[in-house]
PDB file of C-alpha atoms in Angstrom:
ATOM      1  CA  UNK A   1     108.670 136.984  91.137  1.00  0.00           C
ATOM      2  CA  UNK A   2     108.936 138.066  87.506  1.00  0.00           C
ATOM      3  CA  UNK A   3     112.033 135.889  87.070  1.00  0.00           C
ATOM      4  CA  UNK A   4     110.168 132.877  88.474  1.00  0.00           C
ATOM      5  CA  UNK A   5     107.284 133.387  86.039  1.00  0.00           C
ATOM      6  CA  UNK A   6     109.688 133.780  83.105  1.00  0.00           C
ATOM      7  CA  UNK A   7     111.531 130.617  84.079  1.00  0.00           C
ATOM      8  CA  UNK A   8     108.267 128.674  84.344  1.00  0.00           C
ATOM      9  CA  UNK A   9     107.174 129.841  80.900  1.00  0.00           C
ATOM     10  CA  UNK A  10     110.553 128.866  79.475  1.00  0.00           C
ATOM     11  CA  UNK A  11     110.273 125.370  80.951  1.00  0.00           C
ATOM     12  CA  UNK A  12     106.924 124.773  79.274  1.00  0.00           C
ATOM     13  CA  UNK A  13     104.649 121.798  79.918  1.00  0.00           C
ATOM     14  CA  UNK A  14     106.684 119.279  81.926  1.00  0.00           C
ATOM     15  CA  UNK A  15     104.151 116.613  82.927  1.00  0.00           C
ATOM     16  CA  UNK A  16     104.876 113.192  81.424  1.00  0.00           C
ATOM     17  CA  UNK A  17     102.641 112.054  78.578  1.00  0.00           C
ATOM     18  CA  UNK A  18     102.315 108.659  80.237  1.00  0.00           C
ATOM     19  CA  UNK A  19     100.199 106.606  79.690  1.00  0.00           C
ATOM     20  CA  UNK A  20      99.171 108.134  76.353  1.00  0.00           C
ATOM     21  CA  UNK A  21     102.646 108.799  74.964  1.00  0.00           C
ATOM     22  CA  UNK A  22     106.336 108.052  75.236  1.00  0.00           C
ATOM     23  CA  UNK A  23     107.283 107.987  78.950  1.00  0.00           C
ATOM     24  CA  UNK A  24     110.677 109.471  78.095  1.00  0.00           C
ATOM     25  CA  UNK A  25     112.857 107.035  80.007  1.00  0.00           C
ATOM     26  CA  UNK A  26     116.626 107.690  80.009  1.00  0.00           C
ATOM     27  CA  UNK A  27     118.967 105.554  77.921  1.00  0.00           C
ATOM     28  CA  UNK A  28     120.590 104.062  81.025  1.00  0.00           C
ATOM     29  CA  UNK A  29     117.243 102.840  82.401  1.00  0.00           C
ATOM     30  CA  UNK A  30     117.160  99.126  83.265  1.00  0.00           C
ATOM     31  CA  UNK A  31     113.730  97.602  82.959  1.00  0.00           C
ATOM     32  CA  UNK A  32     112.232  94.151  82.606  1.00  0.00           C
ATOM     33  CA  UNK A  33     114.901  91.413  82.301  1.00  0.00           C
ATOM     34  CA  UNK A  34     114.730  88.871  79.497  1.00  0.00           C
ATOM     35  CA  UNK A  35     116.156  85.343  79.695  1.00  0.00           C
ATOM     36  CA  UNK A  36     117.519  83.797  76.504  1.00  0.00           C
ATOM     37  CA  UNK A  37     117.840  80.173  77.635  1.00  0.00           C
ATOM     38  CA  UNK A  38     119.182  79.015  74.287  1.00  0.00           C
ATOM     39  CA  UNK A  39     122.296  81.100  74.926  1.00  0.00           C
ATOM     40  CA  UNK A  40     122.896  79.693  78.403  1.00  0.00           C
ATOM     41  CA  UNK A  41     125.568  77.000  78.740  1.00  0.00           C
ATOM     42  CA  UNK A  42     125.245  74.373  81.426  1.00  0.00           C
ATOM     43  CA  UNK A  43     128.835  74.666  82.640  1.00  0.00           C
ATOM     44  CA  UNK A  44     128.684  78.419  83.202  1.00  0.00           C
ATOM     45  CA  UNK A  45     127.652  79.784  86.595  1.00  0.00           C
ATOM     46  CA  UNK A  46     129.063  83.290  86.364  1.00  0.00           C
ATOM     47  CA  UNK A  47     125.710  85.029  86.744  1.00  0.00           C
ATOM     48  CA  UNK A  48     124.824  82.916  89.774  1.00  0.00           C
ATOM     49  CA  UNK A  49     128.125  83.703  91.453  1.00  0.00           C
ATOM     50  CA  UNK A  50     127.811  87.482  91.155  1.00  0.00           C
ATOM     51  CA  UNK A  51     124.142  87.752  92.201  1.00  0.00           C
ATOM     52  CA  UNK A  52     124.193  88.983  95.807  1.00  0.00           C
ATOM     53  CA  UNK A  53     120.540  88.138  96.488  1.00  0.00           C
ATOM     54  CA  UNK A  54     120.401  84.743  94.731  1.00  0.00           C
ATOM     55  CA  UNK A  55     117.802  86.143  92.344  1.00  0.00           C
ATOM     56  CA  UNK A  56     119.088  83.853  89.582  1.00  0.00           C
ATOM     57  CA  UNK A  57     118.868  80.069  89.752  1.00  0.00           C
ATOM     58  CA  UNK A  58     119.582  77.420  87.173  1.00  0.00           C
ATOM     59  CA  UNK A  59     117.084  74.631  86.736  1.00  0.00           C
ATOM     60  CA  UNK A  60     116.863  71.672  84.394  1.00  0.00           C
ATOM     61  CA  UNK A  61     114.159  71.608  81.740  1.00  0.00           C
ATOM     62  CA  UNK A  62     112.017  68.753  80.520  1.00  0.00           C
ATOM     63  CA  UNK A  63     113.387  68.353  77.014  1.00  0.00           C
ATOM     64  CA  UNK A  64     116.772  66.886  76.202  1.00  0.00           C
ATOM     65  CA  UNK A  65     117.911  70.124  74.547  1.00  0.00           C
ATOM     66  CA  UNK A  66     116.947  72.333  77.459  1.00  0.00           C
ATOM     67  CA  UNK A  67     118.327  69.851  79.981  1.00  0.00           C
ATOM     68  CA  UNK A  68     121.621  69.885  78.151  1.00  0.00           C
ATOM     69  CA  UNK A  69     121.825  73.658  78.025  1.00  0.00           C
ATOM     70  CA  UNK A  70     120.247  74.371  81.375  1.00  0.00           C
ATOM     71  CA  UNK A  71     117.612  77.045  81.978  1.00  0.00           C
ATOM     72  CA  UNK A  72     117.711  80.199  84.054  1.00  0.00           C
ATOM     73  CA  UNK A  73     115.027  81.679  86.284  1.00  0.00           C
ATOM     74  CA  UNK A  74     115.381  85.268  87.444  1.00  0.00           C
ATOM     75  CA  UNK A  75     113.281  86.406  90.385  1.00  0.00           C
ATOM     76  CA  UNK A  76     112.433  90.094  89.900  1.00  0.00           C
ATOM     77  CA  UNK A  77     111.238  90.156  93.497  1.00  0.00           C
ATOM     78  CA  UNK A  78     114.829  89.587  94.616  1.00  0.00           C
ATOM     79  CA  UNK A  79     116.634  91.349  91.764  1.00  0.00           C
ATOM     80  CA  UNK A  80     118.452  94.613  92.520  1.00  0.00           C
ATOM     81  CA  UNK A  81     118.776  95.471  88.797  1.00  0.00           C
ATOM     82  CA  UNK A  82     122.475  96.014  89.442  1.00  0.00           C
ATOM     83  CA  UNK A  83     123.532  94.664  86.011  1.00  0.00           C
ATOM     84  CA  UNK A  84     126.293  92.488  87.494  1.00  0.00           C
ATOM     85  CA  UNK A  85     124.793  89.362  85.930  1.00  0.00           C
ATOM     86  CA  UNK A  86     124.798  90.767  82.413  1.00  0.00           C
ATOM     87  CA  UNK A  87     128.383  91.936  82.832  1.00  0.00           C
ATOM     88  CA  UNK A  88     129.442  88.462  83.995  1.00  0.00           C
ATOM     89  CA  UNK A  89     127.508  86.559  81.291  1.00  0.00           C
ATOM     90  CA  UNK A  90     129.658  86.188  78.178  1.00  0.00           C
ATOM     91  CA  UNK A  91     126.890  84.657  76.046  1.00  0.00           C
ATOM     92  CA  UNK A  92     124.226  87.345  76.507  1.00  0.00           C
ATOM     93  CA  UNK A  93     121.699  85.001  78.117  1.00  0.00           C
ATOM     94  CA  UNK A  94     120.420  87.771  80.426  1.00  0.00           C
ATOM     95  CA  UNK A  95     119.392  91.155  79.062  1.00  0.00           C
ATOM     96  CA  UNK A  96     117.744  94.115  80.779  1.00  0.00           C
ATOM     97  CA  UNK A  97     115.302  95.868  78.459  1.00  0.00           C
ATOM     98  CA  UNK A  98     113.813  99.372  78.710  1.00  0.00           C
ATOM     99  CA  UNK A  99     110.360  97.969  79.484  1.00  0.00           C
ATOM    100  CA  UNK A 100     109.188  99.759  82.642  1.00  0.00           C
ATOM    101  CA  UNK A 101     106.220  97.404  83.156  1.00  0.00           C
ATOM    102  CA  UNK A 102     107.205  95.176  86.083  1.00  0.00           C
ATOM    103  CA  UNK A 103     104.253  94.973  88.493  1.00  0.00           C
ATOM    104  CA  UNK A 104     102.391  91.703  89.093  1.00  0.00           C
ATOM    105  CA  UNK A 105      99.447  90.528  91.179  1.00  0.00           C
ATOM    106  CA  UNK A 106     101.049  87.237  92.188  1.00  0.00           C
ATOM    107  CA  UNK A 107     104.491  86.608  93.604  1.00  0.00           C
ATOM    108  CA  UNK A 108     105.142  83.771  91.158  1.00  0.00           C
ATOM    109  CA  UNK A 109     104.506  86.104  88.208  1.00  0.00           C
ATOM    110  CA  UNK A 110     107.760  87.874  89.064  1.00  0.00           C
ATOM    111  CA  UNK A 111     109.745  84.798  88.028  1.00  0.00           C
ATOM    112  CA  UNK A 112     111.276  85.393  84.599  1.00  0.00           C
ATOM    113  CA  UNK A 113     112.215  82.355  82.509  1.00  0.00           C
ATOM    114  CA  UNK A 114     111.980  83.790  78.972  1.00  0.00           C
ATOM    115  CA  UNK A 115     110.781  86.923  77.194  1.00  0.00           C
ATOM    116  CA  UNK A 116     107.171  86.282  78.230  1.00  0.00           C
ATOM    117  CA  UNK A 117     105.516  89.206  80.029  1.00  0.00           C
ATOM    118  CA  UNK A 118     103.016  88.688  82.872  1.00  0.00           C
ATOM    119  CA  UNK A 119     101.534  92.062  83.752  1.00  0.00           C
ATOM    120  CA  UNK A 120      99.352  93.036  86.688  1.00  0.00           C
ATOM    121  CA  UNK A 121      95.626  92.849  86.159  1.00  0.00           C
ATOM    122  CA  UNK A 122      92.644  94.669  87.632  1.00  0.00           C
ATOM    123  CA  UNK A 123      91.187  93.229  90.821  1.00  0.00           C
ATOM    124  CA  UNK A 124      87.688  93.212  89.360  1.00  0.00           C
ATOM    125  CA  UNK A 125      84.669  95.359  88.644  1.00  0.00           C
ATOM    126  CA  UNK A 126      83.713  96.020  92.261  1.00  0.00           C
ATOM    127  CA  UNK A 127      87.187  97.179  93.301  1.00  0.00           C
ATOM    128  CA  UNK A 128      87.402  99.286  90.150  1.00  0.00           C
ATOM    129  CA  UNK A 129      84.056 100.863  91.017  1.00  0.00           C
ATOM    130  CA  UNK A 130      85.259 101.684  94.525  1.00  0.00           C
ATOM    131  CA  UNK A 131      88.795 102.884  93.833  1.00  0.00           C
ATOM    132  CA  UNK A 132      89.003 103.541  90.098  1.00  0.00           C
ATOM    133  CA  UNK A 133      88.539 107.320  90.337  1.00  0.00           C
ATOM    134  CA  UNK A 134      89.751 108.003  93.864  1.00  0.00           C
ATOM    135  CA  UNK A 135      92.398 105.967  95.672  1.00  0.00           C
ATOM    136  CA  UNK A 136      93.891 107.050  98.997  1.00  0.00           C
ATOM    137  CA  UNK A 137      97.076 105.306 100.107  1.00  0.00           C
ATOM    138  CA  UNK A 138      99.079 105.290 103.316  1.00  0.00           C
ATOM    139  CA  UNK A 139     102.800 104.592 102.898  1.00  0.00           C
ATOM    140  CA  UNK A 140     104.534 102.466 105.537  1.00  0.00           C
ATOM    141  CA  UNK A 141     108.334 102.310 105.624  1.00  0.00           C
ATOM    142  CA  UNK A 142     109.018  98.994 107.334  1.00  0.00           C
ATOM    143  CA  UNK A 143     112.772  99.401 107.634  1.00  0.00           C
ATOM    144  CA  UNK A 144     113.542 100.818 104.179  1.00  0.00           C
ATOM    145  CA  UNK A 145     116.654 102.773 103.159  1.00  0.00           C
ATOM    146  CA  UNK A 146     114.493 105.635 101.821  1.00  0.00           C
ATOM    147  CA  UNK A 147     115.266 104.958  98.137  1.00  0.00           C
ATOM    148  CA  UNK A 148     111.814 103.549  97.363  1.00  0.00           C
ATOM    149  CA  UNK A 149     110.305 106.212  99.573  1.00  0.00           C
ATOM    150  CA  UNK A 150     112.053 108.896  97.478  1.00  0.00           C
ATOM    151  CA  UNK A 151     110.588 107.441  94.270  1.00  0.00           C
ATOM    152  CA  UNK A 152     107.120 107.441  95.823  1.00  0.00           C
ATOM    153  CA  UNK A 153     107.608 111.082  96.791  1.00  0.00           C
ATOM    154  CA  UNK A 154     108.635 111.859  93.205  1.00  0.00           C
ATOM    155  CA  UNK A 155     105.221 110.651  92.022  1.00  0.00           C
ATOM    156  CA  UNK A 156     103.770 113.854  93.413  1.00  0.00           C
ATOM    157  CA  UNK A 157     105.987 116.229  91.446  1.00  0.00           C
ATOM    158  CA  UNK A 158     105.043 118.079  88.276  1.00  0.00           C
ATOM    159  CA  UNK A 159     106.559 115.422  85.979  1.00  0.00           C
ATOM    160  CA  UNK A 160     104.509 112.429  87.143  1.00  0.00           C
ATOM    161  CA  UNK A 161     101.610 114.237  88.863  1.00  0.00           C
ATOM    162  CA  UNK A 162     100.003 111.259  90.576  1.00  0.00           C
ATOM    163  CA  UNK A 163      97.004 113.375  91.572  1.00  0.00           C
ATOM    164  CA  UNK A 164      95.779 113.662  87.954  1.00  0.00           C
ATOM    165  CA  UNK A 165      94.744 109.996  88.222  1.00  0.00           C
ATOM    166  CA  UNK A 166      92.857 110.528  91.470  1.00  0.00           C
ATOM    167  CA  UNK A 167      95.535 108.786  93.559  1.00  0.00           C
ATOM    168  CA  UNK A 168      96.814 110.466  96.721  1.00  0.00           C
ATOM    169  CA  UNK A 169      98.903 109.632  99.775  1.00  0.00           C
ATOM    170  CA  UNK A 170      97.274 110.362 103.121  1.00  0.00           C
ATOM    171  CA  UNK A 171      98.628 110.801 106.640  1.00  0.00           C
ATOM    172  CA  UNK A 172      96.604 108.127 108.419  1.00  0.00           C
ATOM    173  CA  UNK A 173      95.693 104.515 107.610  1.00  0.00           C
ATOM    174  CA  UNK A 174      92.191 105.290 108.881  1.00  0.00           C
ATOM    175  CA  UNK A 175      91.763 107.672 105.950  1.00  0.00           C
ATOM    176  CA  UNK A 176      93.275 105.253 103.427  1.00  0.00           C
ATOM    177  CA  UNK A 177      91.983 102.656 100.990  1.00  0.00           C
ATOM    178  CA  UNK A 178      95.210 100.682 101.204  1.00  0.00           C
ATOM    179  CA  UNK A 179      98.848 100.507 102.229  1.00  0.00           C
ATOM    180  CA  UNK A 180     102.017 100.970 100.192  1.00  0.00           C
ATOM    181  CA  UNK A 181     104.770  99.071 101.988  1.00  0.00           C
ATOM    182  CA  UNK A 182     108.490  99.582 101.510  1.00  0.00           C
ATOM    183  CA  UNK A 183     111.409  98.025 103.348  1.00  0.00           C
ATOM    184  CA  UNK A 184     112.156  94.411 104.329  1.00  0.00           C
ATOM    185  CA  UNK A 185     109.766  94.488 107.339  1.00  0.00           C
ATOM    186  CA  UNK A 186     112.159  94.421 110.253  1.00  0.00           C
ATOM    187  CA  UNK A 187     111.093  92.606 113.387  1.00  0.00           C
ATOM    188  CA  UNK A 188     110.769  95.955 115.162  1.00  0.00           C
ATOM    189  CA  UNK A 189     108.373  97.227 112.475  1.00  0.00           C
ATOM    190  CA  UNK A 190     106.252  94.107 112.054  1.00  0.00           C
ATOM    191  CA  UNK A 191     103.763  94.970 114.800  1.00  0.00           C
ATOM    192  CA  UNK A 192     103.446  98.569 113.566  1.00  0.00           C
ATOM    193  CA  UNK A 193     102.667  97.219 110.102  1.00  0.00           C
ATOM    194  CA  UNK A 194     100.001  94.889 111.479  1.00  0.00           C
ATOM    195  CA  UNK A 195      98.373  97.765 113.363  1.00  0.00           C
ATOM    196  CA  UNK A 196      98.443 100.005 110.280  1.00  0.00           C
ATOM    197  CA  UNK A 197      96.861  97.249 108.199  1.00  0.00           C
ATOM    198  CA  UNK A 198      94.132  96.684 110.790  1.00  0.00           C
ATOM    199  CA  UNK A 199      93.365 100.415 110.836  1.00  0.00           C
ATOM    200  CA  UNK A 200      92.591 100.590 107.093  1.00  0.00           C
ATOM    201  CA  UNK A 201      88.825 100.217 106.511  1.00  0.00           C
ATOM    202  CA  UNK A 202      87.544  97.290 104.461  1.00  0.00           C
ATOM    203  CA  UNK A 203      87.854  96.638 101.578  1.00  0.00           C
ATOM    204  CA  UNK A 204      91.556  97.461 101.464  1.00  0.00           C
ATOM    205  CA  UNK A 205      94.532  97.052  99.182  1.00  0.00           C
ATOM    206  CA  UNK A 206      98.162  96.247  99.951  1.00  0.00           C
ATOM    207  CA  UNK A 207     100.993  97.125  97.584  1.00  0.00           C
ATOM    208  CA  UNK A 208     104.576  95.942  98.171  1.00  0.00           C
ATOM    209  CA  UNK A 209     107.136  98.243  96.543  1.00  0.00           C
ATOM    210  CA  UNK A 210     110.789  97.418  95.888  1.00  0.00           C
ATOM    211  CA  UNK A 211     112.963  94.351  96.324  1.00  0.00           C
ATOM    212  CA  UNK A 212     112.995  94.849 100.101  1.00  0.00           C
ATOM    213  CA  UNK A 213     109.220  95.095 100.347  1.00  0.00           C
ATOM    214  CA  UNK A 214     108.814  91.927  98.278  1.00  0.00           C
ATOM    215  CA  UNK A 215     111.584  89.634  99.499  1.00  0.00           C
ATOM    216  CA  UNK A 216     114.021  91.466 101.763  1.00  0.00           C
ATOM    217  CA  UNK A 217     116.263  92.592  98.911  1.00  0.00           C
ATOM    218  CA  UNK A 218     119.921  93.039  99.896  1.00  0.00           C
ATOM    219  CA  UNK A 219     119.030  92.033 103.456  1.00  0.00           C
ATOM    220  CA  UNK A 220     118.088  88.492 102.440  1.00  0.00           C
ATOM    221  CA  UNK A 221     119.700  86.087 104.895  1.00  0.00           C
ATOM    222  CA  UNK A 222     119.537  88.449 107.854  1.00  0.00           C
ATOM    223  CA  UNK A 223     117.672  87.384 110.989  1.00  0.00           C
ATOM    224  CA  UNK A 224     116.560  90.950 111.655  1.00  0.00           C
ATOM    225  CA  UNK A 225     113.825  91.048 109.003  1.00  0.00           C
ATOM    226  CA  UNK A 226     110.851  88.893 108.028  1.00  0.00           C
ATOM    227  CA  UNK A 227     111.319  88.855 104.251  1.00  0.00           C
ATOM    228  CA  UNK A 228     108.950  91.460 102.913  1.00  0.00           C
ATOM    229  CA  UNK A 229     105.354  92.596 103.310  1.00  0.00           C
ATOM    230  CA  UNK A 230     103.693  89.278 102.446  1.00  0.00           C
ATOM    231  CA  UNK A 231     105.191  87.737 105.578  1.00  0.00           C
ATOM    232  CA  UNK A 232     102.856  89.925 107.656  1.00  0.00           C
ATOM    233  CA  UNK A 233      99.895  91.004 105.500  1.00  0.00           C
ATOM    234  CA  UNK A 234      98.282  89.781 102.242  1.00  0.00           C
ATOM    235  CA  UNK A 235      99.628  91.613  99.178  1.00  0.00           C
ATOM    236  CA  UNK A 236      97.543  92.552  96.121  1.00  0.00           C
ATOM    237  CA  UNK A 237     100.297  94.090  93.994  1.00  0.00           C
ATOM    238  CA  UNK A 238     104.062  93.532  93.809  1.00  0.00           C
ATOM    239  CA  UNK A 239     106.199  96.270  92.217  1.00  0.00           C
ATOM    240  CA  UNK A 240     109.834  95.131  91.914  1.00  0.00           C
ATOM    241  CA  UNK A 241     112.941  97.286  91.588  1.00  0.00           C
ATOM    242  CA  UNK A 242     115.735  98.695  93.733  1.00  0.00           C
ATOM    243  CA  UNK A 243     114.226 101.178  93.715  1.00  0.00           C
ATOM    244  CA  UNK A 244     111.472 100.989  91.080  1.00  0.00           C
ATOM    245  CA  UNK A 245     111.150 103.966  88.747  1.00  0.00           C
ATOM    246  CA  UNK A 246     108.137 106.233  89.437  1.00  0.00           C
ATOM    247  CA  UNK A 247     106.656 105.193  86.069  1.00  0.00           C
ATOM    248  CA  UNK A 248     106.955 101.535  87.070  1.00  0.00           C
ATOM    249  CA  UNK A 249     105.025 102.276  90.250  1.00  0.00           C
ATOM    250  CA  UNK A 250     102.443 104.357  88.417  1.00  0.00           C
ATOM    251  CA  UNK A 251     102.014 101.686  85.746  1.00  0.00           C
ATOM    252  CA  UNK A 252     101.338  99.063  88.430  1.00  0.00           C
ATOM    253  CA  UNK A 253      98.798 101.233  90.242  1.00  0.00           C
ATOM    254  CA  UNK A 254      96.877 102.034  87.061  1.00  0.00           C
ATOM    255  CA  UNK A 255      96.811  98.391  85.993  1.00  0.00           C
ATOM    256  CA  UNK A 256      95.499  97.391  89.417  1.00  0.00           C
ATOM    257  CA  UNK A 257      92.703  99.931  89.002  1.00  0.00           C
ATOM    258  CA  UNK A 258      91.908  98.801  85.474  1.00  0.00           C
ATOM    259  CA  UNK A 259      92.965 102.166  84.034  1.00  0.00           C
ATOM    260  CA  UNK A 260      95.341 100.700  81.419  1.00  0.00           C
TER     261      UNK A 260
END
């Protein structure tokens, strides 16, 4: 017991300073992607060829210059953040930054065409009054691989300490204010998800976490899933990633509650 106490004292204060200080992300962290369309050449399709989820598409712009060069759109809701596109691109048109802020209220806000940032916003004064200081969430794994689920579990450890913001995970949807959905929503799990959603008292929130929960992720194209949470229930917050970092999830939750 004495050794445990000594070790704890030696470790010191370990809780992240987020959101008031540096989140302390590792150097290898891949965050928000940036598209530099002026560096994209129209005859190059290397990034499109290596993207396993078709998260990157090339479209033609309105101006003559953009139409000549082409323009990329990267869908963070499909992106696995695997870095294959940046390795294949010889011009540096796609760059992954260390910006952990990825969550959005609308599915279309996950489409990246430049360095513009569209962050999640609060759902309004009434929802902030109801959930701003105490939010209970029920997590539903609708066919996930457990990677996103592991990151959600990490939110409860001493580093991230989700409870200090008044946010907790509960065992039953009947005790929850909303659902956190992971996984591509397999056909076998679709009815269970509907029942869980119906069991949450009104008003309720729905949060889709990870590429699978938003679009199907690496399972896109399979007939065994429905393509994410929005195919079954309305979604209030999309948090992309494969899996998203705990700080990305926490950032999205706090923005939804108007705490940032």
